[in-house]
Amino acid sequence: MFLRTGLVLSGRGGALGRMLPIFRIGLGAPLGTGRQYWSWISLDDWVGGGAAPARCA
C-alpha cells in the first residue's frame, strides 16, 4: 500500500522542522510567487490516516 499525501508539517519535526533552520540563517528563498496553493497535512493527521487502513484490515 502507498499513501499519497501532502507535505507533512509539524512544530516537532516533519518538513517544517527541516526547513526552518535554513530560512532562519538566511539561506531560504521564496518558492514561487506566494500566491499558489501548497497542500499540507499535520503530522498527527498523517499518522492517524496511515493507521486507519491497518485498523480496518
mmCIF file of N, CA and C in Angstrom:
data_model
loop_
_atom_site.group_PDB
_atom_site.id
_atom_site.type_symbol
_atom_site.label_atom_id
_atom_site.label_comp_id
_atom_site.label_asym_id
_atom_site.label_seq_id
_atom_site.Cartn_x
_atom_site.Cartn_y
_atom_site.Cartn_z
ATOM 1 N N MET A 1 0.838 -1.162 0.000
ATOM 2 C CA MET A 1 0.000 0.000 0.000
ATOM 3 C C MET A 1 0.893 1.239 0.000
ATOM 4 N N PHE A 2 0.516 2.229 -0.787
ATOM 5 C CA PHE A 2 1.224 3.503 -0.823
ATOM 6 C C PHE A 2 0.255 4.607 -0.417
ATOM 7 N N LEU A 3 0.717 5.477 0.463
ATOM 8 C CA LEU A 3 -0.089 6.632 0.850
ATOM 9 C C LEU A 3 0.369 7.827 0.029
ATOM 10 N N ARG A 4 -0.558 8.503 -0.585
ATOM 11 C CA ARG A 4 -0.249 9.715 -1.330
ATOM 12 C C ARG A 4 -0.788 10.883 -0.519
ATOM 13 N N THR A 5 0.123 11.670 0.043
ATOM 14 C CA THR A 5 -0.287 12.748 0.935
ATOM 15 C C THR A 5 0.372 14.056 0.536
ATOM 16 N N GLY A 6 -0.012 15.104 1.224
ATOM 17 C CA GLY A 6 0.628 16.402 1.038
ATOM 18 C C GLY A 6 1.877 16.482 1.896
ATOM 19 N N LEU A 7 2.453 17.642 1.928
ATOM 20 C CA LEU A 7 3.633 17.909 2.730
ATOM 21 C C LEU A 7 3.268 17.801 4.206
ATOM 22 N N VAL A 8 4.043 17.041 4.974
ATOM 23 C CA VAL A 8 3.757 16.842 6.390
ATOM 24 C C VAL A 8 4.428 17.952 7.195
ATOM 25 N N LEU A 9 3.634 18.723 7.939
ATOM 26 C CA LEU A 9 4.144 19.833 8.740
ATOM 27 C C LEU A 9 3.896 19.588 10.214
ATOM 28 N N SER A 10 4.887 19.932 11.017
ATOM 29 C CA SER A 10 4.754 19.808 12.462
ATOM 30 C C SER A 10 5.790 20.700 13.129
ATOM 31 N N GLY A 11 5.433 21.270 14.241
ATOM 32 C CA GLY A 11 6.400 22.032 15.016
ATOM 33 C C GLY A 11 7.429 21.132 15.681
ATOM 34 N N ARG A 12 7.135 19.842 15.750
ATOM 35 C CA ARG A 12 8.036 18.862 16.371
ATOM 36 C C ARG A 12 8.955 18.196 15.364
ATOM 37 N N GLY A 13 8.855 18.550 14.116
ATOM 38 C CA GLY A 13 9.672 17.897 13.097
ATOM 39 C C GLY A 13 8.947 17.947 11.773
ATOM 40 N N GLY A 14 9.005 16.900 11.012
ATOM 41 C CA GLY A 14 8.376 16.913 9.703
ATOM 42 C C GLY A 14 9.119 17.864 8.775
ATOM 43 N N ALA A 15 8.506 18.224 7.677
ATOM 44 C CA ALA A 15 9.153 19.075 6.683
ATOM 45 C C ALA A 15 9.428 20.472 7.236
ATOM 46 N N LEU A 16 8.505 21.001 8.024
ATOM 47 C CA LEU A 16 8.700 22.348 8.567
ATOM 48 C C LEU A 16 9.916 22.392 9.485
ATOM 49 N N GLY A 17 10.078 21.408 10.316
ATOM 50 C CA GLY A 17 11.227 21.346 11.214
ATOM 51 C C GLY A 17 12.549 21.300 10.474
ATOM 52 N N ARG A 18 12.559 20.689 9.284
ATOM 53 C CA ARG A 18 13.779 20.611 8.490
ATOM 54 C C ARG A 18 14.038 21.896 7.704
ATOM 55 N N MET A 19 12.987 22.602 7.339
ATOM 56 C CA MET A 19 13.149 23.809 6.523
ATOM 57 C C MET A 19 13.458 25.055 7.354
ATOM 58 N N LEU A 20 12.891 25.167 8.548
ATOM 59 C CA LEU A 20 13.041 26.386 9.343
ATOM 60 C C LEU A 20 14.488 26.791 9.612
ATOM 61 N N PRO A 21 15.385 25.885 10.007
ATOM 62 C CA PRO A 21 16.759 26.330 10.277
ATOM 63 C C PRO A 21 17.425 26.974 9.055
ATOM 64 N N ILE A 22 17.149 26.463 7.892
ATOM 65 C CA ILE A 22 17.735 27.018 6.668
ATOM 66 C C ILE A 22 17.233 28.443 6.438
ATOM 67 N N PHE A 23 15.943 28.664 6.636
ATOM 68 C CA PHE A 23 15.385 30.000 6.468
ATOM 69 C C PHE A 23 15.869 30.943 7.567
ATOM 70 N N ARG A 24 16.040 30.449 8.766
ATOM 71 C CA ARG A 24 16.468 31.301 9.881
ATOM 72 C C ARG A 24 17.885 31.834 9.708
ATOM 73 N N ILE A 25 18.755 31.084 9.030
ATOM 74 C CA ILE A 25 20.119 31.579 8.817
ATOM 75 C C ILE A 25 20.250 32.338 7.498
ATOM 76 N N GLY A 26 19.115 32.565 6.838
ATOM 77 C CA GLY A 26 19.119 33.403 5.650
ATOM 78 C C GLY A 26 19.399 32.695 4.344
ATOM 79 N N LEU A 27 19.357 31.368 4.325
ATOM 80 C CA LEU A 27 19.632 30.630 3.097
ATOM 81 C C LEU A 27 18.375 30.195 2.353
ATOM 82 N N GLY A 28 17.210 30.459 2.917
ATOM 83 C CA GLY A 28 15.955 30.105 2.254
ATOM 84 C C GLY A 28 15.594 31.145 1.217
ATOM 85 N N ALA A 29 14.734 30.774 0.318
ATOM 86 C CA ALA A 29 14.282 31.687 -0.727
ATOM 87 C C ALA A 29 12.793 31.461 -0.962
ATOM 88 N N PRO A 30 12.095 32.459 -1.488
ATOM 89 C CA PRO A 30 10.685 32.260 -1.808
ATOM 90 C C PRO A 30 10.510 31.124 -2.807
ATOM 91 N N LEU A 31 9.459 30.362 -2.611
ATOM 92 C CA LEU A 31 9.130 29.272 -3.531
ATOM 93 C C LEU A 31 7.936 29.711 -4.369
ATOM 94 N N GLY A 32 8.186 30.331 -5.487
ATOM 95 C CA GLY A 32 7.112 30.831 -6.335
ATOM 96 C C GLY A 32 6.719 32.243 -5.935
ATOM 97 N N THR A 33 5.521 32.626 -6.334
ATOM 98 C CA THR A 33 5.043 33.988 -6.089
ATOM 99 C C THR A 33 4.439 34.159 -4.704
ATOM 100 N N GLY A 34 4.127 33.064 -4.041
ATOM 101 C CA GLY A 34 3.468 33.137 -2.743
ATOM 102 C C GLY A 34 1.957 33.078 -2.864
ATOM 103 N N ARG A 35 1.453 33.042 -4.066
ATOM 104 C CA ARG A 35 0.002 33.013 -4.276
ATOM 105 C C ARG A 35 -0.501 31.618 -4.645
ATOM 106 N N GLN A 36 0.392 30.662 -4.824
ATOM 107 C CA GLN A 36 -0.035 29.316 -5.201
ATOM 108 C C GLN A 36 -0.389 28.509 -3.952
ATOM 109 N N TYR A 37 -1.173 27.464 -4.143
ATOM 110 C CA TYR A 37 -1.559 26.588 -3.044
ATOM 111 C C TYR A 37 -0.496 25.528 -2.840
ATOM 112 N N TRP A 38 -0.312 25.135 -1.612
ATOM 113 C CA TRP A 38 0.636 24.088 -1.273
ATOM 114 C C TRP A 38 -0.077 23.147 -0.325
ATOM 115 N N SER A 39 -0.413 21.974 -0.801
ATOM 116 C CA SER A 39 -1.133 21.009 0.042
ATOM 117 C C SER A 39 -0.253 20.596 1.212
ATOM 118 N N TRP A 40 -0.839 20.521 2.397
ATOM 119 C CA TRP A 40 -0.101 20.062 3.552
ATOM 120 C C TRP A 40 -1.038 19.318 4.477
ATOM 121 N N ILE A 41 -0.460 18.547 5.375
ATOM 122 C CA ILE A 41 -1.213 17.776 6.349
ATOM 123 C C ILE A 41 -0.421 17.797 7.650
ATOM 124 N N SER A 42 -1.119 17.834 8.774
ATOM 125 C CA SER A 42 -0.402 17.825 10.052
ATOM 126 C C SER A 42 0.139 16.419 10.324
ATOM 127 N N LEU A 43 1.191 16.352 11.110
ATOM 128 C CA LEU A 43 1.799 15.063 11.427
ATOM 129 C C LEU A 43 0.804 14.143 12.130
ATOM 130 N N ASP A 44 0.025 14.695 13.065
ATOM 131 C CA ASP A 44 -0.959 13.872 13.781
ATOM 132 C C ASP A 44 -2.008 13.292 12.835
ATOM 133 N N ASP A 45 -2.485 14.101 11.888
ATOM 134 C CA ASP A 45 -3.468 13.610 10.922
ATOM 135 C C ASP A 45 -2.857 12.572 9.993
ATOM 136 N N TRP A 46 -1.608 12.772 9.610
ATOM 137 C CA TRP A 46 -0.936 11.824 8.711
ATOM 138 C C TRP A 46 -0.787 10.461 9.391
ATOM 139 N N VAL A 47 -0.370 10.482 10.646
ATOM 140 C CA VAL A 47 -0.212 9.226 11.391
ATOM 141 C C VAL A 47 -1.572 8.551 11.566
ATOM 142 N N GLY A 48 -2.592 9.327 11.925
ATOM 143 C CA GLY A 48 -3.932 8.761 12.095
ATOM 144 C C GLY A 48 -4.485 8.192 10.795
ATOM 145 N N GLY A 49 -4.263 8.887 9.702
ATOM 146 C CA GLY A 49 -4.744 8.413 8.405
ATOM 147 C C GLY A 49 -4.002 7.181 7.934
ATOM 148 N N GLY A 50 -2.727 7.107 8.245
ATOM 149 C CA GLY A 50 -1.951 5.937 7.847
ATOM 150 C C GLY A 50 -2.299 4.700 8.652
ATOM 151 N N ALA A 51 -2.722 4.900 9.888
ATOM 152 C CA ALA A 51 -3.084 3.768 10.738
ATOM 153 C C ALA A 51 -4.501 3.271 10.469
ATOM 154 N N ALA A 52 -5.352 4.096 9.882
ATOM 155 C CA ALA A 52 -6.754 3.708 9.654
ATOM 156 C C ALA A 52 -6.900 2.445 8.820
ATOM 157 N N PRO A 53 -6.195 2.292 7.685
ATOM 158 C CA PRO A 53 -6.355 1.041 6.915
ATOM 159 C C PRO A 53 -5.924 -0.191 7.696
ATOM 160 N N ALA A 54 -4.929 -0.039 8.552
ATOM 161 C CA ALA A 54 -4.464 -1.179 9.343
ATOM 162 C C ALA A 54 -5.525 -1.606 10.353
ATOM 163 N N ARG A 55 -6.278 -0.634 10.888
ATOM 164 C CA ARG A 55 -7.338 -0.975 11.846
ATOM 165 C C ARG A 55 -8.504 -1.672 11.168
ATOM 166 N N CYS A 56 -8.717 -1.388 9.888
ATOM 167 C CA CYS A 56 -9.854 -1.955 9.162
ATOM 168 C C CYS A 56 -9.545 -3.334 8.588
ATOM 169 N N ALA A 57 -8.290 -3.693 8.516
ATOM 170 C CA ALA A 57 -7.895 -4.966 7.882
ATOM 171 C C ALA A 57 -8.152 -6.143 8.795
#
